[in-house]
Short mmCIF file of C-alpha atoms in Angstrom, two decimals:
data_model
loop_
_atom_site.label_atom_id
_atom_site.label_comp_id
_atom_site.label_asym_id
_atom_site.label_seq_id
_atom_site.Cartn_x
_atom_site.Cartn_y
_atom_site.Cartn_z
CA MET D 1 128.16 71.54 59.75
CA LEU D 2 129.54 74.11 57.32
CA ALA D 3 126.28 76.04 57.63
CA ILE D 4 126.73 76.13 61.43
CA PHE D 5 130.27 77.45 61.08
CA GLN D 6 129.09 80.08 58.62
CA ALA D 7 126.29 81.11 60.98
CA ALA D 8 128.73 81.26 63.90
CA GLY D 9 131.00 83.75 62.15
CA TRP D 10 134.76 83.95 61.86
CA PRO D 11 135.57 83.58 65.62
CA ILE D 12 134.48 79.93 65.55
CA TRP D 13 137.34 79.03 63.21
CA LEU D 14 139.75 79.77 66.06
CA LEU D 15 137.77 77.36 68.22
CA LEU D 16 137.80 74.77 65.44
CA ILE D 17 141.61 74.95 65.28
CA ALA D 18 141.79 74.62 69.08
CA SER D 19 139.50 71.57 68.99
CA ILE D 20 141.63 69.86 66.32
CA VAL D 21 144.83 70.49 68.29
CA ALA D 22 143.21 69.29 71.54
CA THR D 23 141.90 66.11 69.87
CA ALA D 24 145.31 65.34 68.36
CA LEU D 25 147.06 65.83 71.72
CA ILE D 26 144.50 63.69 73.56
CA VAL D 27 144.93 60.83 71.07
CA GLU D 28 148.72 61.14 71.23
CA ARG D 29 148.75 61.08 75.05
CA LEU D 30 146.32 58.14 75.16
CA MET D 31 148.73 56.19 72.95
CA SER D 32 151.88 57.31 74.79
CA LEU D 33 150.70 57.01 78.40
CA ARG D 34 149.81 53.33 78.33
CA ARG D 35 150.76 51.46 81.48
CA THR D 36 152.38 48.57 79.60
CA ARG D 37 154.56 51.05 77.72
CA ILE D 38 155.57 53.10 80.76
CA LEU D 39 155.79 50.33 83.39
CA PRO D 40 156.44 46.96 81.71
CA PRO D 41 155.55 44.37 84.38
CA SER D 42 158.68 42.23 84.01
CA THR D 43 161.29 45.02 83.93
CA LEU D 44 162.13 45.08 87.64
CA ASP D 45 162.51 41.28 87.84
CA GLU D 46 164.74 41.35 84.77
CA VAL D 47 166.96 44.06 86.26
CA VAL D 48 167.26 42.14 89.54
CA ARG D 49 168.19 39.01 87.60
CA ILE D 50 170.83 40.89 85.61
CA TYR D 51 172.30 42.37 88.79
CA GLN D 52 172.38 39.03 90.61
CA SER D 53 174.02 37.32 87.65
CA GLY D 54 176.78 39.93 87.71
CA ASN D 55 176.39 40.42 83.97
CA VAL D 56 176.00 44.23 84.02
CA THR D 57 177.48 45.61 80.80
CA PRO D 58 177.12 49.02 79.10
CA ASP D 59 175.18 47.36 76.26
CA ILE D 60 172.65 45.85 78.65
CA ILE D 61 172.24 49.18 80.46
CA ALA D 62 171.77 51.03 77.16
CA LYS D 63 169.17 48.46 76.02
CA LEU D 64 167.34 48.78 79.33
CA GLU D 65 167.41 52.57 79.10
CA SER D 66 165.83 52.56 75.65
CA SER D 67 163.15 50.00 76.54
CA SER D 68 160.78 52.15 78.61
CA PRO D 69 160.60 55.11 81.02
CA LEU D 70 160.88 52.64 83.92
CA GLY D 71 163.97 51.26 82.22
CA VAL D 72 165.48 54.76 82.22
CA VAL D 73 165.06 55.02 86.00
CA LEU D 74 166.32 51.49 86.71
CA SER D 75 169.27 51.89 84.35
CA ALA D 76 170.35 54.92 86.40
CA ALA D 77 170.30 52.72 89.50
CA LEU D 78 172.10 49.90 87.67
CA ARG D 79 174.92 52.27 86.66
CA ASN D 80 175.49 53.03 90.35
CA VAL D 81 175.22 49.55 91.91
CA ASP D 82 178.67 49.90 93.41
CA ALA D 83 177.93 53.33 94.88
CA PRO D 84 176.52 54.02 98.36
CA ARG D 85 172.78 53.87 98.84
CA GLU D 86 172.45 57.67 98.93
CA VAL D 87 174.21 58.03 95.58
CA MET D 88 171.95 55.40 94.02
CA LYS D 89 168.86 57.19 95.29
CA GLU D 90 170.12 60.54 93.98
CA SER D 91 170.71 59.06 90.53
CA ILE D 92 167.20 57.56 90.60
CA GLU D 93 165.66 60.91 91.57
CA GLU D 94 167.52 62.70 88.78
CA ALA D 95 166.43 60.11 86.21
CA GLY D 96 162.88 60.21 87.57
CA SER D 97 162.73 64.00 87.15
CA GLY D 98 163.77 63.68 83.52
CA VAL D 99 161.24 60.92 82.88
CA ALA D 100 158.47 62.94 84.55
CA HIS D 101 159.27 65.91 82.31
CA THR D 102 159.01 63.64 79.24
CA LEU D 103 155.71 62.12 80.38
CA GLU D 104 154.25 65.60 80.93
CA ARG D 105 154.92 66.56 77.31
CA PHE D 106 151.99 68.44 75.69
CA LEU D 107 150.03 68.56 78.97
CA THR D 108 150.70 72.28 79.34
CA THR D 109 149.29 72.87 75.85
CA LEU D 110 146.24 70.75 76.66
CA GLY D 111 145.66 72.67 79.90
CA THR D 112 146.05 75.96 78.04
CA ILE D 113 143.40 74.96 75.50
CA ALA D 114 141.05 73.89 78.31
CA THR D 115 141.46 77.31 79.93
CA LEU D 116 141.47 79.34 76.73
CA ALA D 117 138.50 77.74 74.92
CA PRO D 118 135.79 79.37 77.10
CA LEU D 119 137.56 82.73 76.71
CA MET D 120 137.63 82.26 72.95
CA GLY D 121 133.93 81.42 73.10
CA LEU D 122 133.35 84.57 75.14
CA PHE D 123 135.27 86.55 72.55
CA GLY D 124 132.93 85.18 69.88
CA THR D 125 129.99 86.15 72.07
CA VAL D 126 131.29 89.72 72.30
CA VAL D 127 131.68 89.81 68.51
CA GLY D 128 128.08 88.60 68.19
CA MET D 129 126.86 91.25 70.64
CA ILE D 130 128.65 93.93 68.63
CA GLU D 131 126.80 92.72 65.52
CA ILE D 132 123.52 92.78 67.44
CA PHE D 133 124.05 96.39 68.45
CA GLY D 134 125.18 97.12 64.90
CA ALA D 135 121.79 95.92 63.69
CA GLN D 136 120.17 98.88 65.46
CA ASN D 137 119.91 102.00 63.32
CA PRO D 138 117.62 105.04 63.09
CA SER D 139 115.57 103.45 60.33
CA GLY D 140 114.88 100.31 62.39
CA THR D 141 116.38 96.94 63.10
CA ASN D 142 117.93 94.76 60.42
CA PRO D 143 116.44 91.31 61.21
CA ALA D 144 119.08 89.38 59.24
CA GLN D 145 121.96 91.14 60.97
CA LEU D 146 120.26 90.72 64.35
CA ALA D 147 119.77 87.00 63.78
CA HIS D 148 123.36 86.61 62.63
CA GLY D 149 124.65 88.41 65.72
CA ILE D 150 122.63 86.13 67.99
CA SER D 151 123.92 83.07 66.12
CA VAL D 152 127.53 84.21 66.49
CA ALA D 153 127.07 84.80 70.22
CA LEU D 154 125.36 81.50 71.01
CA TYR D 155 127.34 79.20 68.73
CA ASN D 156 130.69 80.49 69.95
CA THR D 157 129.72 80.24 73.62
CA GLY D 158 128.42 76.68 73.19
CA PHE D 159 131.35 75.54 71.07
CA GLY D 160 133.88 77.04 73.49
CA LEU D 161 132.34 75.18 76.43
CA ALA D 162 132.04 71.97 74.38
CA ILE D 163 135.80 72.08 73.73
CA ALA D 164 136.83 73.13 77.23
CA MET D 165 134.93 70.50 79.24
CA PRO D 166 136.33 67.28 77.72
CA THR D 167 139.77 68.84 77.30
CA LEU D 168 139.87 69.73 80.99
CA VAL D 169 138.75 66.21 81.95
CA PHE D 170 141.52 64.62 79.87
CA TYR D 171 144.10 67.13 81.12
CA ARG D 172 143.37 66.28 84.76
CA HIS D 173 143.27 62.56 83.95
CA PHE D 174 146.68 62.68 82.28
CA ARG D 175 148.16 64.73 85.12
CA ALA D 176 146.97 62.16 87.66
CA LEU D 177 148.21 59.33 85.44
CA VAL D 178 151.70 60.84 85.14
CA ASP D 179 151.90 61.39 88.90
CA SER D 180 150.87 57.77 89.48
CA PHE D 181 153.45 56.46 86.99
CA VAL D 182 156.26 58.53 88.52
CA LEU D 183 155.36 57.31 92.01
CA GLN D 184 155.31 53.67 90.91
CA MET D 185 158.63 54.04 89.09
CA GLU D 186 160.21 55.48 92.23
CA GLN D 187 158.79 52.64 94.32
CA GLN D 188 160.16 49.98 91.96
CA ALA D 189 163.54 51.71 91.86
CA VAL D 190 163.67 51.81 95.67
CA ARG D 191 162.86 48.10 95.76
CA PHE D 192 165.86 47.52 93.51
CA VAL D 193 168.02 49.64 95.81
CA ASP D 194 166.83 47.47 98.72
CA VAL D 195 167.87 44.35 96.80
CA VAL D 196 171.33 45.80 96.16
CA HIS D 197 171.83 47.00 99.73
CA ASN D 198 169.97 44.08 101.33
CA SER D 199 167.68 46.20 103.53
CA ARG D 200 166.48 49.72 104.04
CA LYS D 201 168.79 51.85 106.15
#
């Protein structure tokens, strides 16, 4: 592997750093964006039970808020159970926007790497082409320099694409996952609003 990096020249080290960062972000997002962590299945029923028991205290709301992203949205609704329906929905939307921003953490960086990796590979290709042309001189062609220039060009192009393709797949997967989670959180929060106000108006 070290021999490949040496043959690919210094531009590939930039791609190596990008691949390490992308891998770390993908692993972190896979761990953070688990459905059971974002949308615990029993949270809505628990909130409805708390509301119906009339035992809504600041401590319970704070505990709910710290339990999960869904808990953040439902705690906003629980704080406004005595408010009109429109106020409850506004508080839910505000909380949902904050949760969505948190869930989208690092996705911009991941998308940037997916876009930038092929360009970094192309940059390495250009460096390799410069070395290839540098191998031409009046006395003839330097075979070693020519071979090195070709290696730099091909390795960087291939490595750039190899980083970009899986990174782009994971980026789009995480974006769709976040959108799905936000939608489901809003739906569960609206169901709680319906419980509080008996029916949709």
